[in-house]
Every structure is written in structure tokens, then in C-alpha cells.
């Protein structure tokens, strides 16, 4: 099944959490360019957590530290739901993340569009 | 004599003999030390012999015997204190003042019951040893005076043990060895150095494999032959004796001779008649003593002796038979009982005691009645003085008692028995007999005893099935009464004599008093003598008639006094009397056959002429033969007449003789009294001599010991003088008057002594010491109070220093008898100490300046020691802490790390370097760094290091790290923002120059805001204010229009700054492009404030000179940025156009976290 067909059937939904609004907007635009539907972006863990009670994203791009704290509780919840996680941060510790979330991908800031696209398409 | 015991023991032993312990008892007295030493020098540890030494010791003198012996033997030597289990390869020594006994292999101390002169510890111990160890006991008797040990030896032998005696020629004092040898029971006589070897050989032979049993069986099969040989030589048949006893005793002989089996022995005994004697003696071994089983004798006295004495008339004779009397003690005991009873009841009774045995040698001893002094204690005290006489270290039974007893060779089973016996005492003889022989002996006893007579047996003997013949009177004491009823003469005696009685044993000793003279051969000789031979007398040298034969009525007058007067001159008839006295006197002198012719004997019946011939016999007695020379002339009346005058002459002579006799008698009595007195004095002297002798023995033992001690002392003394000469330590010994007693050569450096200075007062001697007076004073104090003093003294040039120790000199009696001054030179030590001190001070100074603290950790004790600085740094209560306590002073988060580091370095690490915080009240914690190294010294491994405060450095480092992190984060963020901006701008801008322009200005804005943060960081006191942000954003447009910027100081957070700067930059750019900054006449008013809720408001008011059109709002990238920035700040933006004004308001609540 080709990507276009998948997009036509139902666009995969990507939850974006990023507290730097410029970066968030940039991410949103990029992800939409890649052909996904964006939920968010959210600057806080709490706002994102509220959303996923109603909507189940297919994937999530998460900045590690958000305005109201670290993203891990949310990540745990998403991981528990089977959502693929892509961590996006300036000071993310790859080893720590891959130990905690073995299936998750990591993208360093500033964003490398190719890497991000690969990370998302692998899901 | 405990045959049953032995049998039991033999049956019950399970351990092989080769491992069986053999206890060797060693008895010694004067001169014994040397002999024991020589004997034990050859003893080895690794065999199964243990030695127990019983030496006569002075009870008031501590014995050095154990100490002295220990040097000459490999064996461990110890003085017995009671309760020791005897172990092979050890030597046990009797302590002074106690006796020794053994029971179940355990030694025990006993108290002496006898006074000093009469003790015989060797006998006592040997007797208990014999009972306890049986044939595994050996006794050795060494040098000493007296006879202690001889009785004990008999007991050892009786129980099958081994008896060895020191060769009297090698003994310093040969009394004890000779006495022991005199018993005839000794197995070996050896010099001391060969004794141990003899014992080992004896037991080695007995333990060879199973040879013990095998030997016993060969002995058993040869027993009959051996008995035959003995019977042929000695004339006594032992085949009826108890087999087990016989086998054992023969077996012993085989062992002693080191033969292989009984066949060899049989050949040996056939070839060597003396061996027969040995075996005979061995077979007859028995232990006897006066009043053996004293209480039984007491019963006998009550139940038998007393009634017998009381019930007898003056003319009656009491007849007693003691068969198997051996050396006579039993017979004498009974005689004493009777004599004592007679004395108490004041009766004079005729008592005849027949004591018989088959061993002539024993009988000879019995007749001599001389016993070792030691046996005296067995006799009840009240009888001792009355019935014994001390003689030459021994004692003899008094003549009164001896006269009551007739000893003779007699075999119960072979010879006809005595008859009409009142008391038959046969103790410890039946136990040697086999059943058959016992069954034969008892009817003989029954025959011998009168009805109602008493039988007295040994404690383990019974009458067996003859209880019809003997009724027990006192079962416990084995006293029986012979019942009425006709005894049968023992038939076997009649049939046996002559048939198997070959060679009668040859008489060995004078036996003239024996009843068994050669009268009895069929009666022929007797008949000749009585009827056809001339009447003959046998008289002793004193004229006592020993024997008569023929019809003597013509020559002797027996009419008055009957048996009472047996002296030949006294009973001779007139005519014979004169001749016989003269003749006996003459022949006593000449010892030649003498004849006296032409004598006439006168009697009331008539006259007889005769010759009298006297002939000396070899034993000192004389035969007097009367030969008739004429017919007997009957007496006639006129003869009487004619003889009258002569008679009166004779009468007067006889009267005179009688009065002379009376005088003589008186004189004799007086002499006897004097003699008695002398005798008692002699006895006293004897007993005194005894005591002196035992004291002498003890003294010579003490002397030997002292000699050994003196030898040691001279060695010790030589050691000491060598020490004094060679030691490098200055030492001075003073006596109580502070006179010089001794000194070492090394003292010369302090006191210039010469050897002649010994005895001079120390005060007179010059010394090199500066503190000489103090030394003298301290010495006086030590002499006064006996307490040790320490001083430090130096010589006058102050070049050398000594540490002086003055100790009291304590004599053996614990008296203060001087002082000892010991100088130890400490010059070098002092210099070293000084140098160290200086070094230490320098180090301390360095530490103090650098605020370093030194710590030391002992990894084994798990403690850590801190100096003062360290203690206060760690807020430790104690300079020395356990590591665990020390860990507790560390900040909880760092404890694990510190503990691990210490565990590592304690175990094997070489160094430690760790920085940690000290626990305390936060938030600021003291940080310290601990650096240490393991020091390897000889004594112990320890870890030594320093600790210093690094709080400031640590804080600086923390801040730096925090800043770096922050900066890194911010830069990354900035890059992200820029990267995002570029992409967003790229989407909305068509021309590259525009894009570049737009991006560049915004990057500049970001750079300016970054400058702001940088400034605030450079100067920590300056806060980042809102005004700064506003001014920075307007900086590029300075001077383009009047600007009015007003508001209070509002601090802004770093994370707000970026958004705020971008937003203000957009507003300023817009104002420059489209607003008041681009057009003349306008002005800009910026106001900021904060209300009570904390909300910050920024009003951006562009006031134009002319009216402006509000429609030209840009909705491009710039407005996106404004929206995003406002969202970032969580704020809202209001834009109001009023004619000439364009007012934008940003309201936001600063994040609480900032």
C-alpha cells in the first residue's frame, strides 16, 4: 500500500508536544508536509494528556522538557497505548531514552527534516 | 594370694597384651637418686612401660627429685599430686610426706599411719601395685638401707609380676637389695643400667604375638612331666595343685629364662637341678604376714582362743596345728594370741603348736624367727613389746613364744596327720590345691581335730561339700567347728607311702629338733636300740638330755619332776652324777672320745659297776654310753649301814652344794635382771638407731638432691658472670648499705670502677654523671620504699645521655637487700627524637597554613584518626572514630560512595582520592577532599592522608557547570528557533534577499537579547529588567523618533526574554517600516506596569502626527512571529487604532517558575 493511498484512506495522526512555539509551528508544518495529521502542538504535558484521553494518536513527537515539566509521564502513557514515540530535544540522552523506551526514536534539535521523516515513516 | 582375682582378670582382658600398660614400681632409699638416674637414662618413651618411683623422702623438705631426674631422662617426670592416671612413657615420683597407692591404674596419695621410723612406703605401694596390675606389675629395688620393699616384692611375685633387684655390689647402700635377694623370689639381679632392658625383654617375650596363649598350652601339655621332675628332685608332688596356678608359674619361669616353649623348659629342668629349686620356690610363693586379716584374728581370739584358755585345766595341753606355715608368721601370731590370753586370764596353760610346711628353707626362716623391722607394724601394739626383741635392724620373736612352737617338715597330703588338735589354722593353702587335693585335705583336717575343735581358714577358702563335718561358727572370718561324729582315717595315706616315694629329699639343714628322726624304719632299729644296745644318752653341751635309749633306770633317776628336769647331772644317780659332770666338761673342751672306767652307780635297788664313754657328735652334742662292766649287785641291809658315815659326808657335801646352788641361783637371777635391763637399753638404742637410720637415709637423699642443685647453681653462676663480662649494658648492683656488690664491665663509661672497688660505698666513688647526687638520692629512696625509680642522666660534657632504672634488689626471702642500677644509653634516641620534633613542627606549620588536616586509617581495626583541624572540619566528636561513625558525618547522598572508596582502599587499594560533602544543615554543605595513600610499614598496613576544605572550589565548579548547561540549552534552543524561523520564513517569502533581510534582522534581535542575558550573567547583581529588553529592541532605531519609555523595574526571566525580544523586535520593525519610526512627526510611547495579580502589561503606543490608516496591517511572517511569541508568553495582544494612535498592548502573567 502506497503512502498516498494510506493518506487518502486515513491520515496517520501525529501528536506534537513542543513548548517553543516557533519550533512547534515549524514541526507542525513539517509533519503536515510529510502527509500526516497533526494533533497539537501542545506546550504543556497537562494539555497533551487531556487530548489523548479523547484521541488516540498513531505517533508522537515529544520535546523532553515542556513548560510544566518533563514529558516522561505522558510518554509512559503513550507507550502504554502502543503509540510510537519520537523524542525531539536539545539535550536528549539517547542511551537513557532507548533504555526506557526500546522502540522509540530520537531526533536532535535543531530538527533534521530527513531524519524526522525517516523516524516517522518507520512507524 | 588371690587366685580367683587373677583368673577373672585373665578371662576378662580383651586388649592385646602388647598394648597393655606395664607399671614398674621402683623402690629406693639412701643412694637411690644415682641408681634411679642411671636406670631411667636408658628408658624410652615409646614402649608400654610406666615408672613409679617410691623413694624415702624427708617429709619436712621439699623434694627436688622430679626436677633432678627430668634432666637425665627423655621421659616426662612429674611428682604425683593424687588422681593421676598412669600413662606409658611417664615417670611418677612420690611426694614427700605421703604414701602412694594405685587402684585401677590411678595413683593416689595415702597418709602414713605409722611413726617415722616404721614407715614402709615401698612395701605399701608394691602391695597395691600387685593387686591392681597383677602380672603386669614389675618391681625394682634399688640402693637403700633397711628392708623396705622385701614384703612388697613377695606380693608382686605372688600375683605373677616381675621382681628385679639392683646388684648389691653396685649399690651405694646394699641393705634393701640384699634383704630383697634374701627372700629368694627375685627374678633378676642387675646393675641399674641394665634393669630397663631386662624388664623390656621379659615383657617383650610375654607379648610375642599369640605366644602367650601358645606357651600356656605347651606348658599345660608338659605339666605332668615337669611335676614328675620336681617330685623326683624335691620329693614333693604338685600334680594335685590347681592347674591354672601351676601353668602360670611355670610360664613365668619360661619367660624369665627366655626360653621358647615348655619343651625346652622340660629339657632345662631335667638338666639343671637348681632350676627345680627355683620352680619349687616359685610354686610355693605365698604372702603371709603377722595377723593377716587382723579382724579375723580378733574373731578367732574371741571365739576360740579365749574359751580354750579358760576351759583348760593346769595339766591340760592345748594342741594347735598350723599346716603350710611358710616363714612362720601365722604360727607366731596364733602363739601370741594364746600367750596374751593366758597373760590376761592369769592362767598357765601348756600350749603346743605344731607348725608344718614342706619347704625346709622356709622352716629355717621360721625357726630363726627374725623378721624385718617393717613387719613389726602388723603386730598389735600391745603385743609388740611383750613378744618381740629388737635385734640389729630386725626383730625377733621372744623365746617364750618360740618355745610354744615346734616346726617340722610335713606334708598334709603325704604324711600322717597330727591328732587330737584343738585348733587347726590353715590359711590360704587350700586355694592352691586342685579340687581333688582339697577333697583329700579336708577329711585329714576332720581326722586331726578333736570333736568341737576349731578350723580356721583363709578368707577365700571354704569347707566345700564337707559342711557336715564342719559347722561355721563365724562364717565371715572362716572359723568352723568340727562336728561330733566319727572321723574316718584318711585311707589314701595308707596306700600310697613307699610306692611312689623314690628318693627322699636330702636333708639340707640341721634338723635335730624335728620330730621326724630316723627312728621309724620298720621299728627294727628302735628295737635294737631299746633292747640290745647299751643305754645311751644324747646330751647338749650344757648337759641337757636330748634323747635317751635303752634302760637307764640304773643310772638315772626320773622319779621326781618327771619331764620337768632334763639335765643329766641333776637326774643322775649317785656315782654317775660326779662322773657325768666332769666328763661333759672335759669333752666340751677336748672334743675327743673319752672313757671313764670303773664307775659304780648307786640306787635304792643296788649297785652297778660300769664304764662311761662320751663321744662328741658333729652337731656339738654328745653321746653318753653306759657300759656295764659287772653284774648288778642287789642292795642289802648292811650295805645301808656300812655306807652311813660316808653318806653323812656326802650329805654335808651335798648340803654345801645346795647352798652354793642357791647362791649361784641368786647371782644368776641378779645377772639376768641386769641382763634384762641391758637388753631393754639395747632395745631402746636399737629403736633410736632405727630412727637415726631413717633420718640418715632421708638426709643422704637430701644431700644428693642438694648436690645436684649446687651443680646447677654453679652453671647458673658461670652464666651470670659471663653475662656480666660480655653485656654492653652498664649495670650496677648495690647492697643495702649502698656498697658496691657487682657491676658489668660496661659501667666503666659512667663509673671508673676497678675490681677492688667491690664493697666500697658508692658515695665514695666519682662518676662522670652530672646528676650524681640525684642518682644517690634516688637510690636511697628505692632502698627505703622498694619502689622502682626512673631517671634521665647525662655526663658532665652533656654528650651522652642515659635512661637510668633503679630497681629494688629482692632477696629470696622477699627482703629488700639492695638496689640494681641499669643504665640504657639514649643519646642517639634523644637526638633522633629532637630531629623528629623539629621536622614535626615544620610539618605542622605547613599544615596549619594550608588548612590541611592529617588523617590516618587503620584498615584492620576499621578506625580513622583525625587531627584537630580534621575533627572540626568533619564536625566529629572524637579524634578517633570507627569508619562507620565517620561515614555518618558524610552527606547522606555521598555516603555510599565514601564507604565504597574506604572499603576498596582497606582491602587492597593503594590510594584514595575522594571529594564529598559533610552532612549538616543545608542548603550550603561543606565539601572536603580526602587524599590518602597506603603506608607499608613492618608493623601494620595503614592509610595516611590529608583532608582539606574544597567547599568554595566545589561551589564554583557547580555554578560553572550549571551555567554551561544553561548556556548549552539556550544555544541549542536558539538554533532551533532560528532553524524554525528560517523554514517558516522560507514558506512565506518569495525573494531570497527579503528572506535574508528578514532572517538577519531577527537573528540580530535574538543576538541582542542574548547580550542582555550575558550582561546579567557577567554581573550577578544586575537583574534582567523589562526596560532593558525594550531598549534593546529599539536600539537600531535610536533617534528616528522621540521615544518615551517608562515603567517600574520589572524583572524578567531568561526564558521569557527570547519571546519578548522577538515580539518587541517585530513591533519595532513594524514601527520602522510602517509606523512612527519610519515617518517624521510621530513619537513612540512605551509604558509597562504590573498589577496586583502579577500580570504584566506593556503598552506600545505609536502616536503619529497624522491620521493613519489601520488597514495596512501586515499578516506575513512578522505577525506570525508576534502571535507565536505572545503564545509563548502565554499572553494576549490587543491592537487599538484611534485616529493618530496605534496602540498595542501585551498582557501576560510571568511564569511562576521564573
PDB file of N, CA and C in Angstrom, chain B residues 191-251:
ATOM      1  N   UNK B 191      72.820 -54.573  87.344  1.00  0.00           N
ATOM      2  CA  UNK B 191      73.244 -53.204  87.627  1.00  0.00           C
ATOM      3  C   UNK B 191      72.156 -52.268  87.076  1.00  0.00           C
ATOM      4  N   UNK B 192      72.022 -51.061  87.627  1.00  0.00           N
ATOM      5  CA  UNK B 192      70.873 -50.220  87.269  1.00  0.00           C
ATOM      6  C   UNK B 192      70.717 -50.003  85.777  1.00  0.00           C
ATOM      7  N   UNK B 193      71.846 -49.839  85.057  1.00  0.00           N
ATOM      8  CA  UNK B 193      71.724 -49.504  83.640  1.00  0.00           C
ATOM      9  C   UNK B 193      71.145 -50.646  82.819  1.00  0.00           C
ATOM     10  N   UNK B 194      71.116 -51.839  83.366  1.00  0.00           N
ATOM     11  CA  UNK B 194      70.611 -52.974  82.592  1.00  0.00           C
ATOM     12  C   UNK B 194      69.207 -53.381  83.011  1.00  0.00           C
ATOM     13  N   UNK B 195      68.666 -52.672  83.986  1.00  0.00           N
ATOM     14  CA  UNK B 195      67.376 -53.109  84.540  1.00  0.00           C
ATOM     15  C   UNK B 195      66.242 -52.927  83.544  1.00  0.00           C
ATOM     16  N   UNK B 196      66.206 -51.725  82.916  1.00  0.00           N
ATOM     17  CA  UNK B 196      65.106 -51.460  81.994  1.00  0.00           C
ATOM     18  C   UNK B 196      65.104 -52.489  80.866  1.00  0.00           C
ATOM     19  N   UNK B 197      66.286 -52.803  80.408  1.00  0.00           N
ATOM     20  CA  UNK B 197      66.402 -53.773  79.333  1.00  0.00           C
ATOM     21  C   UNK B 197      65.815 -55.126  79.751  1.00  0.00           C
ATOM     22  N   UNK B 198      66.130 -55.525  81.003  1.00  0.00           N
ATOM     23  CA  UNK B 198      65.618 -56.808  81.484  1.00  0.00           C
ATOM     24  C   UNK B 198      64.097 -56.807  81.527  1.00  0.00           C
ATOM     25  N   UNK B 199      63.535 -55.693  81.960  1.00  0.00           N
ATOM     26  CA  UNK B 199      62.070 -55.616  82.036  1.00  0.00           C
ATOM     27  C   UNK B 199      61.479 -55.720  80.639  1.00  0.00           C
ATOM     28  N   UNK B 200      62.083 -54.955  79.718  1.00  0.00           N
ATOM     29  CA  UNK B 200      61.549 -54.966  78.359  1.00  0.00           C
ATOM     30  C   UNK B 200      61.619 -56.354  77.758  1.00  0.00           C
ATOM     31  N   UNK B 201      62.738 -57.008  78.009  1.00  0.00           N
ATOM     32  CA  UNK B 201      62.905 -58.339  77.457  1.00  0.00           C
ATOM     33  C   UNK B 201      61.836 -59.284  77.991  1.00  0.00           C
ATOM     34  N   UNK B 202      61.608 -59.178  79.295  1.00  0.00           N
ATOM     35  CA  UNK B 202      60.624 -60.049  79.919  1.00  0.00           C
ATOM     36  C   UNK B 202      59.255 -59.850  79.291  1.00  0.00           C
ATOM     37  N   UNK B 203      58.855 -58.575  79.174  1.00  0.00           N
ATOM     38  CA  UNK B 203      57.514 -58.340  78.642  1.00  0.00           C
ATOM     39  C   UNK B 203      57.467 -58.558  77.143  1.00  0.00           C
ATOM     40  N   UNK B 204      58.567 -58.251  76.471  1.00  0.00           N
ATOM     41  CA  UNK B 204      58.586 -58.492  75.026  1.00  0.00           C
ATOM     42  C   UNK B 204      58.333 -59.963  74.769  1.00  0.00           C
ATOM     43  N   UNK B 205      58.953 -60.795  75.582  1.00  0.00           N
ATOM     44  CA  UNK B 205      58.758 -62.219  75.394  1.00  0.00           C
ATOM     45  C   UNK B 205      57.313 -62.599  75.638  1.00  0.00           C
ATOM     46  N   UNK B 206      56.755 -62.003  76.670  1.00  0.00           N
ATOM     47  CA  UNK B 206      55.393 -62.402  77.009  1.00  0.00           C
ATOM     48  C   UNK B 206      54.402 -61.866  75.991  1.00  0.00           C
ATOM     49  N   UNK B 207      54.807 -60.855  75.199  1.00  0.00           N
ATOM     50  CA  UNK B 207      53.831 -60.274  74.274  1.00  0.00           C
ATOM     51  C   UNK B 207      54.062 -60.688  72.843  1.00  0.00           C
ATOM     52  N   UNK B 208      54.974 -61.644  72.659  1.00  0.00           N
ATOM     53  CA  UNK B 208      55.266 -62.019  71.288  1.00  0.00           C
ATOM     54  C   UNK B 208      54.047 -62.676  70.670  1.00  0.00           C
ATOM     55  N   UNK B 209      53.445 -61.958  69.764  1.00  0.00           N
ATOM     56  CA  UNK B 209      52.272 -62.469  69.043  1.00  0.00           C
ATOM     57  C   UNK B 209      51.295 -63.146  69.994  1.00  0.00           C
ATOM     58  N   UNK B 210      50.930 -64.348  69.625  1.00  0.00           N
ATOM     59  CA  UNK B 210      49.996 -65.042  70.494  1.00  0.00           C
ATOM     60  C   UNK B 210      50.750 -66.053  71.332  1.00  0.00           C
ATOM     61  N   UNK B 211      52.055 -65.830  71.423  1.00  0.00           N
ATOM     62  CA  UNK B 211      52.882 -66.835  72.066  1.00  0.00           C
ATOM     63  C   UNK B 211      52.438 -67.071  73.502  1.00  0.00           C
ATOM     64  N   UNK B 212      51.812 -66.045  74.089  1.00  0.00           N
ATOM     65  CA  UNK B 212      51.375 -66.177  75.466  1.00  0.00           C
ATOM     66  C   UNK B 212      50.455 -67.390  75.611  1.00  0.00           C
ATOM     67  N   UNK B 213      49.452 -67.385  74.752  1.00  0.00           N
ATOM     68  CA  UNK B 213      48.481 -68.487  74.807  1.00  0.00           C
ATOM     69  C   UNK B 213      49.133 -69.799  74.385  1.00  0.00           C
ATOM     70  N   UNK B 214      49.940 -69.679  73.322  1.00  0.00           N
ATOM     71  CA  UNK B 214      50.564 -70.888  72.805  1.00  0.00           C
ATOM     72  C   UNK B 214      51.451 -71.498  73.880  1.00  0.00           C
ATOM     73  N   UNK B 215      52.185 -70.611  74.539  1.00  0.00           N
ATOM     74  CA  UNK B 215      53.082 -71.075  75.576  1.00  0.00           C
ATOM     75  C   UNK B 215      52.298 -71.776  76.675  1.00  0.00           C
ATOM     76  N   UNK B 216      51.175 -71.130  77.038  1.00  0.00           N
ATOM     77  CA  UNK B 216      50.366 -71.714  78.101  1.00  0.00           C
ATOM     78  C   UNK B 216      49.958 -73.144  77.730  1.00  0.00           C
ATOM     79  N   UNK B 217      49.644 -73.323  76.451  1.00  0.00           N
ATOM     80  CA  UNK B 217      49.173 -74.657  76.086  1.00  0.00           C
ATOM     81  C   UNK B 217      50.324 -75.667  76.082  1.00  0.00           C
ATOM     82  N   UNK B 218      51.536 -75.226  75.662  1.00  0.00           N
ATOM     83  CA  UNK B 218      52.641 -76.189  75.721  1.00  0.00           C
ATOM     84  C   UNK B 218      52.976 -76.496  77.172  1.00  0.00           C
ATOM     85  N   UNK B 219      52.859 -75.479  78.018  1.00  0.00           N
ATOM     86  CA  UNK B 219      53.123 -75.723  79.432  1.00  0.00           C
ATOM     87  C   UNK B 219      52.138 -76.759  79.968  1.00  0.00           C
ATOM     88  N   UNK B 220      50.878 -76.570  79.554  1.00  0.00           N
ATOM     89  CA  UNK B 220      49.851 -77.461  80.050  1.00  0.00           C
ATOM     90  C   UNK B 220      50.159 -78.908  79.651  1.00  0.00           C
ATOM     91  N   UNK B 221      50.613 -79.060  78.384  1.00  0.00           N
ATOM     92  CA  UNK B 221      50.834 -80.430  77.938  1.00  0.00           C
ATOM     93  C   UNK B 221      52.070 -81.051  78.598  1.00  0.00           C
ATOM     94  N   UNK B 222      52.999 -80.181  79.025  1.00  0.00           N
ATOM     95  CA  UNK B 222      54.208 -80.720  79.649  1.00  0.00           C
ATOM     96  C   UNK B 222      54.131 -80.751  81.169  1.00  0.00           C
ATOM     97  N   UNK B 223      52.993 -80.302  81.695  1.00  0.00           N
ATOM     98  CA  UNK B 223      52.902 -80.094  83.129  1.00  0.00           C
ATOM     99  C   UNK B 223      53.174 -81.372  83.911  1.00  0.00           C
ATOM    100  N   UNK B 224      52.604 -82.451  83.427  1.00  0.00           N
ATOM    101  CA  UNK B 224      52.753 -83.714  84.163  1.00  0.00           C
ATOM    102  C   UNK B 224      54.221 -84.096  84.266  1.00  0.00           C
ATOM    103  N   UNK B 225      54.936 -83.936  83.122  1.00  0.00           N
ATOM    104  CA  UNK B 225      56.355 -84.289  83.134  1.00  0.00           C
ATOM    105  C   UNK B 225      57.129 -83.395  84.076  1.00  0.00           C
ATOM    106  N   UNK B 226      56.816 -82.114  84.043  1.00  0.00           N
ATOM    107  CA  UNK B 226      57.530 -81.168  84.902  1.00  0.00           C
ATOM    108  C   UNK B 226      57.291 -81.527  86.363  1.00  0.00           C
ATOM    109  N   UNK B 227      56.044 -81.880  86.690  1.00  0.00           N
ATOM    110  CA  UNK B 227      55.727 -82.251  88.069  1.00  0.00           C
ATOM    111  C   UNK B 227      56.516 -83.483  88.479  1.00  0.00           C
ATOM    112  N   UNK B 228      56.657 -84.389  87.545  1.00  0.00           N
ATOM    113  CA  UNK B 228      57.414 -85.608  87.855  1.00  0.00           C
ATOM    114  C   UNK B 228      58.865 -85.261  88.185  1.00  0.00           C
ATOM    115  N   UNK B 229      59.450 -84.381  87.353  1.00  0.00           N
ATOM    116  CA  UNK B 229      60.835 -83.994  87.597  1.00  0.00           C
ATOM    117  C   UNK B 229      60.965 -83.374  88.979  1.00  0.00           C
ATOM    118  N   UNK B 230      60.052 -82.480  89.286  1.00  0.00           N
ATOM    119  CA  UNK B 230      60.112 -81.805  90.580  1.00  0.00           C
ATOM    120  C   UNK B 230      59.968 -82.816  91.705  1.00  0.00           C
ATOM    121  N   UNK B 231      59.057 -83.767  91.517  1.00  0.00           N
ATOM    122  CA  UNK B 231      58.838 -84.750  92.573  1.00  0.00           C
ATOM    123  C   UNK B 231      60.104 -85.582  92.770  1.00  0.00           C
ATOM    124  N   UNK B 232      60.769 -85.915  91.664  1.00  0.00           N
ATOM    125  CA  UNK B 232      61.964 -86.734  91.782  1.00  0.00           C
ATOM    126  C   UNK B 232      63.070 -86.010  92.525  1.00  0.00           C
ATOM    127  N   UNK B 233      63.185 -84.721  92.253  1.00  0.00           N
ATOM    128  CA  UNK B 233      64.293 -83.993  92.867  1.00  0.00           C
ATOM    129  C   UNK B 233      63.952 -83.492  94.260  1.00  0.00           C
ATOM    130  N   UNK B 234      62.776 -82.975  94.406  1.00  0.00           N
ATOM    131  CA  UNK B 234      62.441 -82.300  95.651  1.00  0.00           C
ATOM    132  C   UNK B 234      61.619 -83.197  96.564  1.00  0.00           C
ATOM    133  N   UNK B 235      60.973 -84.161  95.956  1.00  0.00           N
ATOM    134  CA  UNK B 235      60.209 -85.093  96.776  1.00  0.00           C
ATOM    135  C   UNK B 235      58.810 -84.610  97.065  1.00  0.00           C
ATOM    136  N   UNK B 236      58.395 -83.609  96.352  1.00  0.00           N
ATOM    137  CA  UNK B 236      57.029 -83.168  96.613  1.00  0.00           C
ATOM    138  C   UNK B 236      56.233 -83.186  95.322  1.00  0.00           C
ATOM    139  N   UNK B 237      55.010 -83.693  95.445  1.00  0.00           N
ATOM    140  CA  UNK B 237      54.195 -83.844  94.246  1.00  0.00           C
ATOM    141  C   UNK B 237      53.228 -82.676  94.132  1.00  0.00           C
ATOM    142  N   UNK B 238      53.358 -81.903  93.030  1.00  0.00           N
ATOM    143  CA  UNK B 238      52.480 -80.763  92.840  1.00  0.00           C
ATOM    144  C   UNK B 238      51.341 -81.049  91.891  1.00  0.00           C
ATOM    145  N   UNK B 239      51.251 -82.304  91.430  1.00  0.00           N
ATOM    146  CA  UNK B 239      50.272 -82.547  90.371  1.00  0.00           C
ATOM    147  C   UNK B 239      48.841 -82.331  90.831  1.00  0.00           C
ATOM    148  N   UNK B 240      48.619 -82.341  92.128  1.00  0.00           N
ATOM    149  CA  UNK B 240      47.250 -82.112  92.598  1.00  0.00           C
ATOM    150  C   UNK B 240      46.942 -80.631  92.793  1.00  0.00           C
ATOM    151  N   UNK B 241      47.914 -79.791  92.578  1.00  0.00           N
ATOM    152  CA  UNK B 241      47.679 -78.358  92.777  1.00  0.00           C
ATOM    153  C   UNK B 241      46.836 -77.788  91.654  1.00  0.00           C
ATOM    154  N   UNK B 242      46.297 -76.639  91.909  1.00  0.00           N
ATOM    155  CA  UNK B 242      45.415 -76.005  90.925  1.00  0.00           C
ATOM    156  C   UNK B 242      46.179 -75.747  89.636  1.00  0.00           C
ATOM    157  N   UNK B 243      45.591 -76.215  88.548  1.00  0.00           N
ATOM    158  CA  UNK B 243      46.316 -76.212  87.288  1.00  0.00           C
ATOM    159  C   UNK B 243      46.659 -74.798  86.823  1.00  0.00           C
ATOM    160  N   UNK B 244      45.688 -73.874  86.930  1.00  0.00           N
ATOM    161  CA  UNK B 244      45.934 -72.517  86.410  1.00  0.00           C
ATOM    162  C   UNK B 244      47.140 -71.891  87.089  1.00  0.00           C
ATOM    163  N   UNK B 245      47.236 -72.110  88.402  1.00  0.00           N
ATOM    164  CA  UNK B 245      48.379 -71.553  89.127  1.00  0.00           C
ATOM    165  C   UNK B 245      49.672 -72.173  88.639  1.00  0.00           C
ATOM    166  N   UNK B 246      49.658 -73.469  88.493  1.00  0.00           N
ATOM    167  CA  UNK B 246      50.875 -74.160  88.071  1.00  0.00           C
ATOM    168  C   UNK B 246      51.323 -73.661  86.713  1.00  0.00           C
ATOM    169  N   UNK B 247      50.347 -73.602  85.775  1.00  0.00           N
ATOM    170  CA  UNK B 247      50.693 -73.194  84.415  1.00  0.00           C
ATOM    171  C   UNK B 247      51.314 -71.815  84.441  1.00  0.00           C
ATOM    172  N   UNK B 248      50.678 -70.911  85.215  1.00  0.00           N
ATOM    173  CA  UNK B 248      51.161 -69.538  85.231  1.00  0.00           C
ATOM    174  C   UNK B 248      52.572 -69.449  85.802  1.00  0.00           C
ATOM    175  N   UNK B 249      52.806 -70.210  86.851  1.00  0.00           N
ATOM    176  CA  UNK B 249      54.118 -70.096  87.499  1.00  0.00           C
ATOM    177  C   UNK B 249      55.205 -70.716  86.638  1.00  0.00           C
ATOM    178  N   UNK B 250      54.873 -71.813  85.972  1.00  0.00           N
ATOM    179  CA  UNK B 250      55.856 -72.422  85.079  1.00  0.00           C
ATOM    180  C   UNK B 250      56.118 -71.475  83.917  1.00  0.00           C
ATOM    181  N   UNK B 251      55.037 -70.903  83.410  1.00  0.00           N
ATOM    182  CA  UNK B 251      55.152 -69.964  82.303  1.00  0.00           C
ATOM    183  C   UNK B 251      56.090 -68.807  82.657  1.00  0.00           C
TER     184      UNK B 251
END
